[in-house]
Coordinates of C-alpha atoms in Angstrom, one line a residue:
X789 CA 0.0 0.0 0.0
X790 CA 2.8 2.4 0.9
X791 CA 4.4 1.7 -2.6
X792 CA 1.1 2.5 -4.2
X793 CA 0.9 5.8 -2.4
X794 CA 4.5 6.7 -3.3
X795 CA 3.7 6.0 -6.9
X796 CA 0.7 8.2 -6.7
X797 CA 2.7 11.0 -5.2
X798 CA 5.3 10.6 -7.9
X799 CA 2.7 10.8 -10.6
X800 CA 1.2 13.9 -8.9
X801 CA 4.6 15.6 -8.8
X802 CA 5.2 14.9 -12.5
X803 CA 1.7 16.5 -13.3
X804 CA 2.5 19.5 -11.2
X805 CA 5.8 19.8 -13.0
X806 CA 4.0 19.7 -16.4
X807 CA 1.6 22.4 -15.2
X808 CA 4.4 24.6 -14.1
X809 CA 6.1 24.2 -17.5
X810 CA 2.9 25.2 -19.3
X811 CA 2.4 28.2 -17.1
X812 CA 6.0 29.2 -17.7
X813 CA 5.5 28.8 -21.4
X814 CA 2.3 30.9 -21.4
X815 CA 3.9 33.5 -19.4
X816 CA 7.0 33.5 -21.8
X817 CA 4.7 33.7 -24.7
X818 CA 2.8 36.7 -23.3
X819 CA 6.1 38.4 -22.4
X820 CA 7.4 37.9 -26.0
X821 CA 4.2 39.4 -27.5
X822 CA 5.0 42.6 -25.4
X823 CA 8.6 42.9 -26.6
X824 CA 9.3 46.0 -28.5
X825 CA 10.0 45.2 -32.1
X826 CA 11.8 47.7 -34.4
X827 CA 12.5 47.4 -38.1
X828 CA 15.8 45.6 -38.7
X829 CA 16.3 46.9 -42.2
X830 CA 15.1 50.5 -41.9
X831 CA 16.9 51.9 -45.0
X832 CA 15.4 49.1 -47.3
X833 CA 12.0 49.6 -45.6
X834 CA 12.1 53.3 -46.3
X835 CA 12.8 52.5 -50.1
X836 CA 10.1 49.9 -50.2
X837 CA 7.5 52.4 -48.8
X838 CA 8.7 54.9 -51.4
X839 CA 8.6 52.7 -54.4
X840 CA 6.4 53.8 -57.2
X841 CA 3.0 52.3 -58.0
X842 CA 2.6 50.0 -60.9
X843 CA 3.7 46.5 -61.0
X844 CA 5.9 44.7 -63.6
X845 CA 3.8 43.3 -66.4
X846 CA 5.3 39.9 -66.4
X847 CA 4.9 39.5 -62.7
X848 CA 1.3 38.2 -62.9
X849 CA 1.7 36.4 -66.1
X850 CA 0.7 32.7 -65.7
X851 CA 3.2 30.0 -66.2
X852 CA 3.6 29.0 -69.9
X853 CA 3.3 25.4 -70.9
X854 CA 6.4 23.6 -69.9
X855 CA 5.7 20.5 -71.8
X856 CA 4.6 18.4 -68.6
X857 CA 1.1 17.4 -67.7
X858 CA -0.6 15.4 -65.0
X859 CA -0.3 11.7 -65.9
X860 CA -2.0 9.4 -63.3
X861 CA -4.1 7.0 -65.3
X862 CA -1.9 3.9 -66.3
X863 CA -4.8 2.7 -68.5
X864 CA -4.1 -1.0 -68.0
X865 CA -4.2 -1.3 -64.2
X866 CA -5.2 -4.7 -63.0
X867 CA -8.6 -5.0 -61.4
X868 CA -8.9 -5.5 -57.8
X869 CA -8.3 -9.2 -56.5
X870 CA -11.7 -10.7 -55.4
X871 CA -10.3 -11.4 -51.9
X872 CA -8.7 -8.9 -49.5
X873 CA -5.7 -10.1 -47.3
X874 CA -7.1 -8.2 -44.3
X875 CA -7.4 -4.7 -42.9
X876 CA -4.7 -2.0 -42.5
X877 CA -5.0 0.6 -39.8
X878 CA -2.6 3.7 -39.6
X879 CA -2.3 6.3 -36.9
X880 CA -0.9 9.6 -38.1
X881 CA 0.6 12.4 -36.1
X882 CA 1.9 15.8 -37.2
X883 CA 0.0 18.7 -38.7
X884 CA -2.4 18.8 -41.6
X885 CA 0.2 18.4 -44.5
X886 CA 2.3 15.7 -42.7
X887 CA -1.0 13.8 -42.1
X888 CA -1.8 14.4 -45.8
X889 CA 1.3 12.7 -46.9
X890 CA 0.7 9.9 -44.5
X891 CA -2.7 9.2 -45.9
X892 CA -1.3 9.0 -49.4
X893 CA 1.4 6.5 -48.1
X894 CA -1.3 4.5 -46.4
X895 CA -3.2 4.0 -49.6
X896 CA 0.0 2.9 -51.3
X897 CA 0.8 0.3 -48.6
X898 CA -2.7 -1.1 -48.8
X899 CA -2.3 -1.5 -52.5
X900 CA 1.1 -3.2 -52.0
X901 CA -0.4 -5.6 -49.5
X902 CA -3.8 -6.1 -51.3
X903 CA -5.4 -5.0 -48.0
X904 CA -8.4 -3.0 -47.1
X905 CA -7.6 0.4 -45.7
X906 CA -9.5 1.7 -42.7
X907 CA -9.9 5.6 -42.9
X908 CA -6.7 6.8 -41.2
X909 CA -6.9 7.8 -37.5
X910 CA -5.4 11.3 -36.9
X911 CA -3.8 11.7 -33.6
X912 CA -4.3 14.9 -31.6
X913 CA -1.7 17.4 -32.5
X914 CA 0.5 18.0 -29.5
X915 CA 1.3 21.5 -30.5
X916 CA -2.0 22.9 -31.6
X917 CA -4.2 20.5 -29.5
X918 CA -6.5 19.8 -32.5
X919 CA -8.6 16.7 -32.3
X920 CA -10.1 17.0 -35.7
X921 CA -10.6 13.6 -37.4
X922 CA -10.4 12.7 -41.1
X923 CA -14.0 13.2 -41.7
X924 CA -13.8 16.6 -40.2
X925 CA -11.3 17.7 -42.7
X926 CA -11.6 15.6 -45.9
X927 CA -14.7 14.7 -48.0
X928 CA -14.7 10.9 -47.1
X929 CA -17.3 10.0 -49.8
X930 CA -15.2 11.6 -52.5
X931 CA -12.1 9.9 -51.1
X932 CA -13.6 6.4 -51.3
X933 CA -15.2 6.9 -54.6
X934 CA -12.1 8.4 -56.3
X935 CA -10.1 5.4 -55.2
X936 CA -12.7 2.7 -55.6
X937 CA -11.0 1.0 -58.6
X938 CA -7.6 1.0 -56.9
X939 CA -8.1 -0.2 -53.3
X940 CA -10.9 -1.1 -50.9
X941 CA -11.5 1.5 -48.2
X942 CA -13.9 1.3 -45.2
X943 CA -15.0 3.9 -42.7
X944 CA -14.7 1.5 -39.8
X945 CA -13.7 -2.0 -39.0
X946 CA -16.4 -4.8 -38.9
X947 CA -17.8 -5.7 -35.5
X948 CA -15.5 -8.7 -34.9
X949 CA -12.5 -6.5 -35.2
X950 CA -13.8 -3.4 -33.4
X951 CA -11.5 -4.1 -30.5
X952 CA -8.7 -2.7 -32.6
X953 CA -8.6 0.8 -31.3
X954 CA -6.1 3.6 -30.5
X955 CA -6.9 3.0 -26.8
X956 CA -6.3 -0.8 -27.2
X957 CA -2.8 -0.2 -28.6
X958 CA -1.9 2.5 -26.0
X959 CA -2.3 0.1 -23.0
X960 CA 0.0 -2.8 -23.8
X961 CA 2.2 -4.5 -26.4
X962 CA -0.1 -6.1 -29.0
X963 CA 0.7 -8.7 -31.6
X964 CA -1.4 -6.9 -34.3
X965 CA 0.5 -3.6 -33.9
X966 CA 3.5 -3.0 -36.2
X967 CA 5.8 -0.4 -34.6
X968 CA 9.1 -1.4 -36.3
X969 CA 8.5 0.1 -39.8
X970 CA 11.8 2.0 -40.5
X971 CA 11.7 5.4 -42.0
X972 CA 11.3 5.1 -45.9
X973 CA 10.6 1.4 -45.8
X974 CA 10.6 -0.5 -49.0
X975 CA 7.7 -2.4 -50.5
X976 CA 9.6 -5.6 -49.8
X977 CA 9.8 -4.7 -46.1
X978 CA 6.0 -4.5 -46.0
X979 CA 5.4 -7.7 -47.8
X980 CA 8.0 -9.6 -45.4
X981 CA 6.8 -7.9 -42.1
X982 CA 3.2 -6.9 -42.4
X983 CA 1.7 -9.5 -44.6
X984 CA 2.4 -12.2 -42.0
X985 CA 0.5 -10.2 -39.4
X986 CA -2.4 -9.8 -41.8
X987 CA -2.5 -13.5 -42.6
X988 CA -2.5 -14.4 -38.9
X989 CA -4.9 -11.9 -37.4
X990 CA -6.7 -10.3 -40.4
X991 CA -5.5 -6.9 -39.3
X992 CA -2.4 -4.9 -38.9
X993 CA -2.2 -1.6 -37.2
X994 CA 0.9 0.4 -38.2
X995 CA 2.0 3.1 -35.7
X996 CA 4.0 5.2 -36.0
X997 CA 3.5 5.7 -39.6
X998 CA 4.8 9.1 -40.7
X999 CA 7.3 8.8 -43.6
X1000 CA 7.3 5.0 -43.4
X1001 CA 7.3 4.4 -47.2
X1002 CA 10.2 4.9 -49.5
X1003 CA 10.1 7.4 -52.4
X1004 CA 12.3 5.2 -54.5
X1005 CA 12.3 1.8 -56.1
X1006 CA 8.5 1.5 -56.3
X1007 CA 6.4 0.3 -59.2
X1008 CA 5.1 3.1 -61.5
X1009 CA 1.4 2.3 -60.5
X1010 CA 2.2 2.8 -56.9
X1011 CA 3.8 6.1 -57.4
X1012 CA 1.0 7.3 -59.5
X1013 CA -1.5 6.1 -57.0
X1014 CA 0.2 8.2 -54.3
X1015 CA -0.2 11.3 -56.6
X1016 CA -3.8 10.4 -57.4
X1017 CA -4.5 10.4 -53.7
X1018 CA -2.8 13.7 -53.0
X1019 CA -4.0 15.6 -55.9
X1020 CA -7.4 14.1 -56.8
X1021 CA -8.8 12.1 -53.8
X1022 CA -8.1 14.3 -50.9
X1023 CA -10.7 17.0 -51.2
X1024 CA -11.7 19.2 -48.2
X1025 CA -15.2 19.0 -46.7
X1026 CA -17.8 21.3 -48.4
X1027 CA -17.8 23.9 -45.7
X1028 CA -14.2 24.5 -46.1
X1029 CA -14.3 24.7 -49.9
X1030 CA -17.4 26.9 -49.7
X1031 CA -15.8 29.4 -47.4
X1032 CA -12.6 29.2 -49.5
X1033 CA -14.5 30.1 -52.6
X1034 CA -16.0 33.2 -50.7
X1035 CA -12.6 34.3 -49.6
X1036 CA -11.2 33.9 -53.2
X1037 CA -14.1 35.9 -54.6
X1038 CA -13.6 38.6 -52.2
X1039 CA -9.9 38.8 -52.8
X1040 CA -10.7 39.2 -56.5
X1041 CA -13.5 41.7 -56.1
X1042 CA -12.0 45.3 -56.5
X1043 CA -15.0 46.7 -54.4
X1044 CA -14.1 44.6 -51.4
X1045 CA -12.2 47.3 -49.4
X1046 CA -14.8 50.0 -49.8
X1047 CA -17.5 47.5 -48.8
X1048 CA -15.5 46.3 -45.7
X1049 CA -14.9 49.8 -44.5
X1050 CA -18.6 50.2 -44.0
X1051 CA -18.3 47.6 -41.1
X1052 CA -20.7 45.4 -43.0
X1053 CA -18.6 42.2 -42.6
X1054 CA -21.4 40.1 -41.2
X1055 CA -23.7 40.7 -44.2
X1056 CA -21.5 40.0 -47.2
X1057 CA -23.9 38.1 -49.5
X1058 CA -24.6 40.9 -51.9
X1059 CA -21.1 42.0 -52.2
X1060 CA -19.9 38.5 -53.1
X1061 CA -22.7 38.2 -55.7
X1062 CA -21.7 41.5 -57.2
X1063 CA -18.4 40.1 -58.0
X1064 CA -19.7 38.5 -61.2
X1065 CA -20.3 42.0 -62.6
X1066 CA -16.8 43.1 -61.9
X1067 CA -13.5 42.2 -63.6
X1068 CA -11.7 39.8 -61.3
X1069 CA -8.5 41.1 -59.8
X1070 CA -5.3 39.1 -59.0
X1071 CA -4.0 38.3 -55.6
X1072 CA -0.9 36.5 -54.0
X1073 CA -0.7 34.4 -51.0
X1074 CA 2.1 34.7 -48.5
X1075 CA 2.5 31.6 -46.2
X1076 CA 4.1 33.3 -43.1
X1077 CA 5.7 30.5 -41.1
X1078 CA 6.8 32.4 -38.0
X1079 CA 5.2 30.9 -34.9
X1080 CA 7.3 30.7 -31.5
X1081 CA 8.3 27.1 -32.1
X1082 CA 9.8 28.0 -35.4
X1083 CA 11.6 31.1 -34.0
X1084 CA 13.0 29.4 -30.9
X1085 CA 14.2 26.2 -32.8
X1086 CA 16.0 28.2 -35.5
X1087 CA 18.1 30.0 -32.7
X1088 CA 18.3 33.1 -34.9
X1089 CA 18.1 36.8 -33.9
X1090 CA 14.9 38.5 -34.8
X1091 CA 15.5 41.9 -33.5
X1092 CA 13.5 42.0 -30.2
X1093 CA 16.7 42.7 -28.3
X1094 CA 17.8 41.1 -25.1
X1095 CA 14.4 40.4 -23.8
X1096 CA 13.4 38.3 -26.8
X1097 CA 16.8 36.5 -26.9
X1098 CA 16.2 35.5 -23.3
X1099 CA 12.6 34.4 -23.8
X1100 CA 13.4 32.3 -26.9
X1101 CA 16.5 30.8 -25.2
X1102 CA 14.4 29.8 -22.2
X1103 CA 11.7 28.4 -24.2
X1104 CA 14.2 26.4 -26.3
X1105 CA 15.8 25.0 -23.2
X1106 CA 12.5 24.0 -21.7
X1107 CA 11.1 22.3 -24.8
X1108 CA 14.2 20.8 -26.4
X1109 CA 16.7 20.8 -23.4
X1110 CA 19.8 21.6 -25.4
X1111 CA 19.0 19.4 -28.4
X1112 CA 18.8 22.3 -30.9
X1113 CA 22.2 22.1 -32.8
X1114 CA 21.5 25.5 -34.4
X1115 CA 22.1 27.2 -31.1
X1116 CA 25.9 26.5 -31.5
X1117 CA 26.1 28.9 -34.5
X1118 CA 26.1 32.7 -34.5
X1119 CA 23.2 34.5 -36.1
X1120 CA 25.4 35.5 -39.0
X1121 CA 26.5 32.0 -39.7
X1122 CA 22.9 30.7 -39.5
X1123 CA 21.7 33.6 -41.9
X1124 CA 24.4 33.1 -44.5
X1125 CA 23.4 29.4 -44.7
X1126 CA 19.7 30.3 -45.2
X1127 CA 18.7 28.6 -42.0
X1128 CA 16.7 31.6 -40.4
X1129 CA 13.1 31.9 -41.1
X1130 CA 12.2 35.2 -42.7
X1131 CA 10.3 37.7 -40.6
X1132 CA 7.2 39.5 -41.7
X1133 CA 9.3 42.6 -42.4
X1134 CA 11.8 40.8 -44.5
X1135 CA 9.0 39.1 -46.5
X1136 CA 7.5 42.5 -47.2
X1137 CA 10.9 43.7 -48.5
X1138 CA 11.1 40.6 -50.6
X1139 CA 7.7 41.0 -52.2
X1140 CA 8.3 44.7 -52.8
X1141 CA 11.7 44.0 -54.5
X1142 CA 10.1 41.3 -56.6
X1143 CA 7.7 44.0 -58.0
X1144 CA 4.5 43.9 -56.1
X1145 CA 3.3 47.4 -55.4
X1146 CA 1.2 48.8 -52.5
X1147 CA -2.0 48.1 -54.3
X1148 CA -1.3 44.4 -54.3
X1149 CA -4.0 42.3 -52.8
X1150 CA -2.0 39.9 -50.5
X1151 CA -3.6 37.1 -48.5
X1152 CA -1.7 36.2 -45.3
X1153 CA -1.8 32.4 -44.7
X1154 CA -0.6 32.0 -41.2
X1155 CA -1.2 30.6 -37.8
X1156 CA -0.3 32.8 -34.7
X1157 CA 2.6 35.0 -35.5
X1158 CA 5.2 35.3 -32.9
X1159 CA 5.4 38.8 -31.7
X1160 CA 1.7 39.5 -32.8
X1161 CA 0.6 42.6 -34.7
X1162 CA 3.9 44.4 -33.5
X1163 CA 5.8 42.0 -35.7
X1164 CA 3.4 42.3 -38.6
X1165 CA 3.2 46.1 -38.7
X1166 CA 6.1 46.6 -41.2
X1167 CA 4.6 44.1 -43.6
X1168 CA 1.3 45.8 -43.3
X1169 CA 2.9 49.2 -44.0
X1170 CA 4.4 47.8 -47.3
X1171 CA 1.2 46.1 -48.2
X1172 CA -1.8 48.0 -46.8
X1173 CA -4.3 45.9 -48.8
X1174 CA -3.2 42.7 -47.0
X1175 CA -6.0 40.4 -45.8
X1176 CA -6.3 37.3 -43.8
X1177 CA -9.1 34.9 -42.6
X1178 CA -10.3 37.3 -39.9
X1179 CA -10.5 40.4 -42.2
X1180 CA -12.2 38.6 -45.1
X1181 CA -14.7 36.4 -43.3
X1182 CA -17.3 37.2 -40.7
X1183 CA -17.3 35.8 -37.2
X1184 CA -20.3 33.6 -38.1
X1185 CA -18.5 32.2 -41.1
X1186 CA -15.4 31.4 -39.0
X1187 CA -17.4 29.8 -36.2
X1188 CA -17.0 26.2 -37.5
X1189 CA -13.3 26.4 -37.9
X1190 CA -12.4 28.6 -34.8
X1191 CA -9.6 27.1 -32.6
X1192 CA -9.2 24.2 -35.1
X1193 CA -5.6 24.4 -36.4
X1194 CA -6.2 21.6 -39.1
X1195 CA -9.3 23.4 -40.5
X1196 CA -7.8 26.7 -40.5
X1197 CA -4.7 25.2 -42.3
X1198 CA -7.1 23.6 -44.7
X1199 CA -8.7 26.9 -45.5
X1200 CA -5.3 28.5 -46.1
X1201 CA -4.3 25.6 -48.4
X1202 CA -7.5 26.0 -50.4
X1203 CA -7.1 29.7 -50.9
X1204 CA -3.5 29.2 -51.7
X1205 CA -4.2 26.7 -54.4
X1206 CA -6.6 29.3 -56.1
X1207 CA -4.1 32.2 -56.0
X1208 CA -2.2 33.7 -58.9
X1209 CA 1.1 33.6 -57.0
X1210 CA 2.2 31.7 -53.9
X1211 CA 5.2 32.3 -51.8
X1212 CA 6.3 30.9 -48.4
X1213 CA 8.5 32.6 -45.9
X1214 CA 10.5 29.3 -45.3
X1215 CA 10.6 25.6 -46.2
X1216 CA 8.3 23.3 -44.3
X1217 CA 5.4 20.9 -44.7
X1218 CA 3.0 23.5 -46.0
X1219 CA 5.6 25.0 -48.4
X1220 CA 6.5 21.5 -49.7
X1221 CA 2.9 20.4 -50.2
X1222 CA 1.8 23.5 -52.0
X1223 CA 5.0 23.6 -54.2
X1224 CA 4.3 20.1 -55.3
X1225 CA 0.5 20.8 -55.8
X1226 CA 1.1 23.9 -57.7
X1227 CA 3.8 22.3 -59.8
X1228 CA 1.3 19.6 -60.7
X1229 CA -1.2 22.3 -61.8
X1230 CA 1.5 24.4 -63.5
X1231 CA 0.8 27.5 -61.3
X1232 CA 3.3 30.2 -60.4
X1233 CA 5.1 29.6 -57.1
X1234 CA 8.1 31.8 -55.9
X1235 CA 10.5 29.7 -54.0
X1236 CA 12.8 31.9 -51.9
X1237 CA 16.5 31.4 -52.2
X1238 CA 17.1 31.3 -48.4
X1239 CA 20.9 31.4 -48.5
X1240 CA 21.0 34.4 -51.0
X1241 CA 18.4 36.3 -49.0
X1242 CA 20.1 35.7 -45.7
X1243 CA 23.3 37.0 -47.1
X1244 CA 21.6 40.1 -48.7
X1245 CA 20.1 40.9 -45.3
X1246 CA 23.4 40.7 -43.6
X1247 CA 24.7 43.5 -45.9
X1248 CA 23.5 46.5 -43.9
X1249 CA 24.8 49.0 -46.5
X1250 CA 23.1 47.4 -49.6
X1251 CA 21.1 49.8 -51.7
X1252 CA 17.5 49.3 -52.8
X1253 CA 18.5 49.0 -56.4
X1254 CA 21.2 46.4 -55.7
X1255 CA 18.9 44.6 -53.4
X1256 CA 16.2 44.5 -56.2
X1257 CA 18.7 43.3 -58.8
X1258 CA 20.3 40.6 -56.6
X1259 CA 16.9 39.1 -55.8
X1260 CA 15.7 39.3 -59.4
X1261 CA 18.8 37.4 -60.7
X1262 CA 18.6 34.8 -57.9
X1263 CA 15.0 33.9 -58.6
X1264 CA 14.9 33.8 -62.3
X1265 CA 14.3 30.0 -62.3
X1266 CA 12.5 29.7 -58.9
X1267 CA 8.9 30.7 -60.0
X1268 CA 7.3 27.5 -60.6
X1269 CA 9.6 25.8 -63.2
X1270 CA 9.5 22.0 -63.2
X1271 CA 12.1 20.3 -61.3
X1272 CA 12.6 16.7 -61.7
X1273 CA 12.6 14.6 -58.5
X1274 CA 16.0 13.3 -57.4
X1275 CA 16.5 10.1 -55.4
X1276 CA 15.2 10.3 -51.8
X1277 CA 13.2 13.5 -52.6
X1278 CA 9.5 13.6 -51.9
X1279 CA 7.2 12.7 -54.6
X1280 CA 4.6 15.1 -53.1
X1281 CA 7.1 18.1 -53.6
X1282 CA 8.4 16.9 -57.0
X1283 CA 5.7 15.2 -58.7
X1284 CA 7.6 14.9 -62.1
X1285 CA 8.5 12.6 -63.5
X1286 CA 6.7 9.9 -61.5
X1287 CA 3.3 11.4 -61.8
X1288 CA 3.6 13.8 -64.8
X1289 CA 4.2 13.0 -68.4
X1290 CA 6.5 14.8 -70.7
X1291 CA 4.5 15.8 -73.8

């Protein structure tokens, strides 16, 4: 009995410690938001604010035909075998785009094993605490129907296997759980290690599953199936696409700003419908990946002074306990290597230098920005017509996605796919997913040359003209041109040549 009480006290102590950490993190976050943030590139910012109106004519020109087109239909794909080998379950962690790639891989593994796929289980995101399920995010009927000729998919297990749940695998070691799948496992590995489990039990639950299928040495039909899932089968639920269409319409409507200024945000129906009588405008999407985790993990200096450096160092130590190798380098070393995420101010300068003027309709795709509005203010000065989910949609329209990181990201993804130009502040899952999807659709996408940009911002005496010229020359072939996938690279970021045909 004493041992039991001691164990209970130990558990209570651990829980109290976790609560303290959370409170400290919250206090640290609040303090960081209050940090005074001053422009780091004042000379360039002044030049950007004084730049003449009128954008370069070629800036908004769509991508020309590059001789590649989507190519997903093999034409002579074998029909589904009459008998399935069993059921495959996968448990996916990460954010929306990491889970998206996991879903594509799960379909491919089910195909390799001639198994029936159970709609993937999405783990609660530990960072954003989002419990949204597959059916909350994706149109499950469209998903199943699109892939009905490729694999069998069920929403849930039959009654006799209903014991196979996330909770069941979380309480003990189970023979039906496969947890040894190596990163980028081959098709042969799955046949040798998962097929026997299916044959013995009729079900195999694979967890963890992120990045558990190789990008190389797979049959052409498997590669194209992965792209079919990613680019055709994964469609967002109707209320996301409907709201996304409304935001895109408002971004393209030249009357939106004057209507919004009348504080009529909750009654937008007439304005949206009037769009059909107006010549549609163009807009760009900026994915601003600048949350506190990103800032702390990079170990870079973002201009918030000693207070911000201390706050980020404390947060970094608390969360990663010295495992951030970047912290061993100076800020100059990190920037010259392109390893620092770009701040809102720096992204504003980049876009201005590329030729976007202050009349540009810019949509900000972002979760919570570290530093809050103070951090965004310089970007807003350069692009006063910048919009986001909050400014474009009414509170009633946002009610179904409020506080749900996956649905907010899905909305940003949808709007990004319908923009004339997309640019991301730094590489990451959202950037990689959209670069691949827009490549597949031959849409203009500016990929920042991070090393070049870092070196330019280190040059405190650079003139606006030289800054513009260097950026222009360094991004000539980084605006959506086809790049063939190299070994080990993601098929979801580089869909050619596996899922595109050269015409």
